[in-house]
XYZ file of C-alpha atoms in Angstrom:
291
model
C -6.246 -35.983 8.534
C -6.844 -37.595 12.034
C -3.299 -37.447 14.517
C -2.318 -40.006 16.164
C -2.403 -38.505 19.974
C -0.979 -41.822 21.549
C 2.720 -40.610 20.350
C 2.067 -37.003 20.081
C 4.257 -35.407 22.706
C 3.138 -33.919 26.019
C 1.228 -30.576 24.713
C 2.750 -28.923 28.098
C 6.344 -29.884 27.006
C 5.797 -28.051 23.166
C 4.855 -25.143 25.049
C 7.544 -25.206 27.120
C 9.891 -25.707 24.129
C 8.203 -22.575 22.258
C 8.089 -20.086 24.461
C 11.990 -20.838 25.254
C 12.788 -20.817 21.285
C 10.930 -18.030 21.131
C 12.586 -15.563 23.485
C 15.790 -18.170 23.906
C 15.756 -17.949 27.687
C 14.477 -20.408 29.769
C 14.064 -17.379 32.612
C 11.895 -15.560 30.001
C 9.807 -18.836 28.877
C 9.647 -19.814 32.841
C 7.833 -16.031 33.724
C 5.980 -16.041 30.072
C 4.255 -19.501 31.379
C 4.521 -18.913 34.681
C 6.433 -21.645 35.667
C 9.503 -22.174 37.165
C 13.096 -22.250 35.337
C 13.856 -25.794 35.886
C 10.371 -26.653 34.774
C 10.996 -25.297 31.076
C 14.465 -27.070 31.102
C 13.168 -30.075 32.228
C 10.087 -29.974 29.917
C 12.224 -29.344 26.756
C 14.379 -31.983 28.118
C 11.348 -34.646 28.409
C 10.869 -32.740 24.387
C 14.239 -33.913 23.177
C 14.322 -37.441 24.581
C 10.539 -38.198 23.275
C 11.592 -37.150 19.585
C 14.445 -38.530 20.035
C 16.538 -35.428 18.742
C 18.275 -32.571 20.369
C 16.520 -28.969 19.431
C 17.655 -26.376 21.761
C 21.733 -25.660 23.492
C 22.702 -23.385 25.586
C 25.092 -20.366 23.422
C 27.021 -17.945 25.274
C 24.316 -16.424 27.831
C 21.375 -17.423 25.739
C 19.665 -20.299 23.512
C 20.262 -21.218 20.619
C 18.258 -23.938 18.247
C 19.227 -26.770 15.653
C 18.199 -27.194 12.819
C 15.863 -29.340 13.601
C 14.668 -27.813 16.810
C 13.927 -24.418 14.432
C 11.809 -25.860 11.780
C 9.775 -27.466 15.056
C 9.681 -24.099 16.874
C 8.387 -22.446 13.648
C 5.734 -24.757 13.255
C 4.817 -24.314 16.592
C 4.673 -20.753 16.781
C 2.434 -20.701 13.709
C 0.062 -23.388 15.052
C -0.329 -21.659 18.803
C -0.935 -18.329 16.811
C -3.394 -19.749 15.165
C -5.294 -20.945 18.229
C -4.977 -17.995 19.658
C -6.816 -16.059 17.255
C -9.577 -19.315 16.949
C -10.078 -18.946 20.622
C -10.125 -15.058 20.342
C -12.697 -15.408 17.804
C -15.179 -17.554 19.701
C -14.516 -16.016 22.427
C -16.341 -12.694 20.583
C -14.663 -9.536 19.124
C -14.981 -6.386 20.780
C -18.112 -4.983 18.695
C -16.745 -1.528 17.983
C -13.205 -2.923 17.173
C -12.240 -1.285 13.585
C -13.036 -3.484 10.507
C -9.130 -4.745 9.690
C -8.106 -4.725 5.737
C -5.404 -5.744 3.962
C -5.174 -4.561 0.355
C -1.600 -3.751 -1.977
C 0.022 -0.285 -1.331
C -1.137 1.045 -4.487
C -4.538 0.821 -4.043
C -4.903 1.618 -0.749
C -3.006 4.917 -1.762
C -4.312 5.535 -5.449
C -7.797 4.555 -4.643
C -9.502 3.573 -1.375
C -7.795 7.010 0.642
C -8.684 9.623 -1.748
C -12.232 7.686 -0.871
C -12.614 7.303 3.186
C -13.643 10.444 3.326
C -16.897 10.143 1.749
C -17.355 6.431 3.255
C -16.788 7.609 6.876
C -19.746 10.571 6.532
C -21.297 8.174 5.180
C -20.924 5.927 7.977
C -19.009 7.192 10.945
C -19.132 4.765 12.764
C -17.750 2.182 11.041
C -13.781 2.230 12.067
C -10.930 1.000 9.175
C -7.796 -0.731 9.879
C -5.935 -0.303 7.222
C -2.445 -3.223 6.913
C -1.208 -2.240 3.272
C 1.063 -5.046 2.161
C 2.678 -6.372 -0.760
C 2.406 -9.960 0.264
C -0.707 -11.725 0.294
C -1.767 -11.939 4.213
C -3.685 -15.265 6.081
C -7.301 -13.872 6.880
C -7.277 -16.386 9.727
C -4.094 -16.002 10.779
C -3.908 -12.844 10.773
C -7.197 -12.009 12.214
C -7.814 -9.711 9.025
C -11.693 -8.786 8.123
C -11.163 -8.711 4.762
C -8.821 -8.680 2.082
C -8.998 -6.580 -1.436
C -6.398 -8.630 -3.722
C -5.619 -9.159 -7.429
C -6.261 -12.344 -9.240
C -8.168 -14.566 -11.146
C -10.694 -15.402 -7.781
C -9.859 -18.922 -7.388
C -8.200 -18.631 -3.668
C -8.594 -21.813 -1.461
C -10.725 -21.616 1.662
C -12.026 -18.399 1.283
C -14.476 -16.584 -0.485
C -13.851 -14.002 -3.522
C -16.577 -11.594 -4.429
C -15.808 -9.581 -7.918
C -15.094 -5.946 -7.502
C -13.896 -5.034 -10.964
C -12.275 -5.981 -13.817
C -9.351 -5.643 -14.479
C -8.569 -2.917 -17.004
C -5.271 -1.659 -17.670
C -3.381 1.736 -19.718
C -0.066 2.062 -20.577
C 0.435 5.794 -18.745
C 3.170 8.374 -19.312
C 4.185 11.975 -18.472
C 3.584 15.296 -20.297
C 7.413 16.061 -20.130
C 7.939 12.398 -21.774
C 4.786 12.814 -24.255
C 6.454 16.548 -25.272
C 2.808 17.619 -26.797
C 1.588 14.068 -28.364
C -1.297 12.479 -27.210
C -0.952 8.921 -28.782
C 1.957 6.414 -29.409
C 2.142 3.687 -32.134
C 3.711 0.880 -30.860
C 7.003 1.590 -32.859
C 7.094 4.612 -30.835
C 6.904 2.734 -27.169
C 9.273 0.726 -28.178
C 12.051 3.075 -28.651
C 10.624 5.095 -25.086
C 12.446 4.446 -21.889
C 10.030 2.326 -19.615
C 9.972 2.139 -15.610
C 8.029 -1.177 -14.465
C 8.079 -2.658 -10.704
C 10.059 -6.525 -10.804
C 8.733 -9.827 -10.450
C 5.499 -8.628 -12.186
C 5.587 -11.349 -15.515
C 2.257 -9.938 -16.200
C 3.005 -6.654 -17.117
C 5.387 -8.186 -19.760
C 3.034 -10.785 -21.197
C -0.041 -7.793 -21.338
C 2.841 -5.339 -23.266
C 3.382 -8.304 -25.920
C -0.884 -8.436 -25.974
C -0.115 -4.827 -26.902
C 2.105 -5.765 -29.892
C 5.465 -4.835 -27.803
C 8.571 -6.095 -27.247
C 9.424 -6.250 -23.946
C 12.845 -7.591 -24.274
C 14.202 -5.413 -26.959
C 12.748 -2.759 -24.869
C 14.661 -0.244 -22.268
C 13.057 -1.038 -19.189
C 13.875 -0.144 -15.756
C 13.002 -1.437 -12.884
C 12.038 0.123 -9.723
C 11.287 -2.005 -6.578
C 7.917 -1.065 -5.533
C 4.259 -0.129 -7.569
C 4.402 2.624 -6.003
C 7.960 4.260 -6.842
C 7.657 3.339 -10.601
C 4.258 5.289 -10.933
C 6.437 8.455 -9.307
C 9.171 7.595 -11.898
C 6.517 7.636 -14.284
C 5.262 11.114 -13.061
C 8.453 12.891 -12.947
C 8.544 11.444 -17.052
C 11.322 8.941 -16.411
C 9.525 6.678 -18.845
C 5.957 4.334 -19.532
C 3.901 2.756 -16.902
C 1.989 0.004 -17.199
C -1.048 0.212 -14.406
C -4.976 -0.549 -13.453
C -6.526 2.297 -14.440
C -9.029 2.057 -11.397
C -5.621 3.542 -9.758
C -5.059 6.643 -12.329
C -8.323 8.222 -12.088
C -6.986 11.297 -9.774
C -3.456 10.843 -12.025
C -5.393 11.190 -15.354
C -7.782 14.221 -13.677
C -5.107 16.322 -12.828
C -2.915 15.876 -16.020
C -0.145 14.329 -13.745
C 0.119 11.058 -16.485
C -1.809 10.477 -19.840
C -3.194 7.124 -20.944
C -1.932 6.302 -23.907
C -2.633 3.004 -24.684
C -5.085 0.425 -23.010
C -4.943 -3.302 -22.197
C -7.889 -5.294 -21.473
C -7.969 -8.885 -19.730
C -10.697 -10.512 -19.072
C -9.141 -13.357 -16.757
C -7.915 -10.898 -13.834
C -9.411 -8.313 -11.682
C -9.942 -6.755 -8.119
C -11.771 -9.051 -5.213
C -13.273 -9.005 -2.329
C -12.038 -11.630 -0.170
C -13.682 -12.662 3.230
C -13.723 -16.103 5.042
C -16.291 -18.432 4.383
C -18.908 -17.892 7.003
C -21.109 -15.430 8.865
C -19.956 -11.662 8.146
C -20.256 -8.625 11.077
C -22.991 -6.113 9.817
C -19.940 -3.448 9.398
C -18.366 -5.790 6.748
C -20.961 -6.026 4.688
C -21.888 -2.044 5.248
C -17.613 -1.575 4.164
C -18.234 -4.464 1.004
C -21.529 -2.916 -0.113
C -19.894 0.622 -0.562
C -16.790 -0.254 -1.979
C -18.629 -2.082 -4.792
C -20.869 1.528 -5.179
C -17.660 3.649 -4.974
C -16.400 1.589 -7.937
């Protein structure tokens, strides 16, 4: 989509307004842009006149935004940040900078962290900066090299490389099982469960196993890590990716009592399109081998 630059506001005015909105003070904005207080105020007033909208006003000793001003300020902050990231990439990142990797907290804690020692033993020259996040982060905007994401692998604007299939298992602590090694669907239905909220896939998987979640005693725990901790304490059955359960199963902290396979979902290595750093290629190759 092309931009009608003839009707576009002055970039200087937009920068002045973004700084004033972000810092909520004309004087701080002036210092941030290395101009005078009067220049910032004038540029903001010119922008308001150009748009025919009030964007910012004084409130006490600071500034406040109108609804229109807040919307524009957020768009400008996101836009300028994206430009900054792109410019820094074009100038050339520090070749010794660590790889920046985003992944879920559970995948980081249960699978990757226990194996990092082996990676650094083989590749001590490669640094990693891990960013465990439940939310999906934007690789370009956030300056990330790699994301380990769970889903169908069909995300626009990125390259997704298959890592491992989504084999899910139902697990329980020995204290909850009381000597049993296997459970029938009827027994599972009568027992307590601990599952994190906002995860409808888990309920779909349980139904595919022949269970009826709506009639079951399910306690929703805020995060995946806490739900796993509750399961280890014997507070309920839990459903989790088999790839994340290796340590718990090996130590006997949890016992697998059921298996669910969903061929439509998997873990993927997600990168930005284009050339990749040699360090990133090495790390991705190691991840596939470790899986």
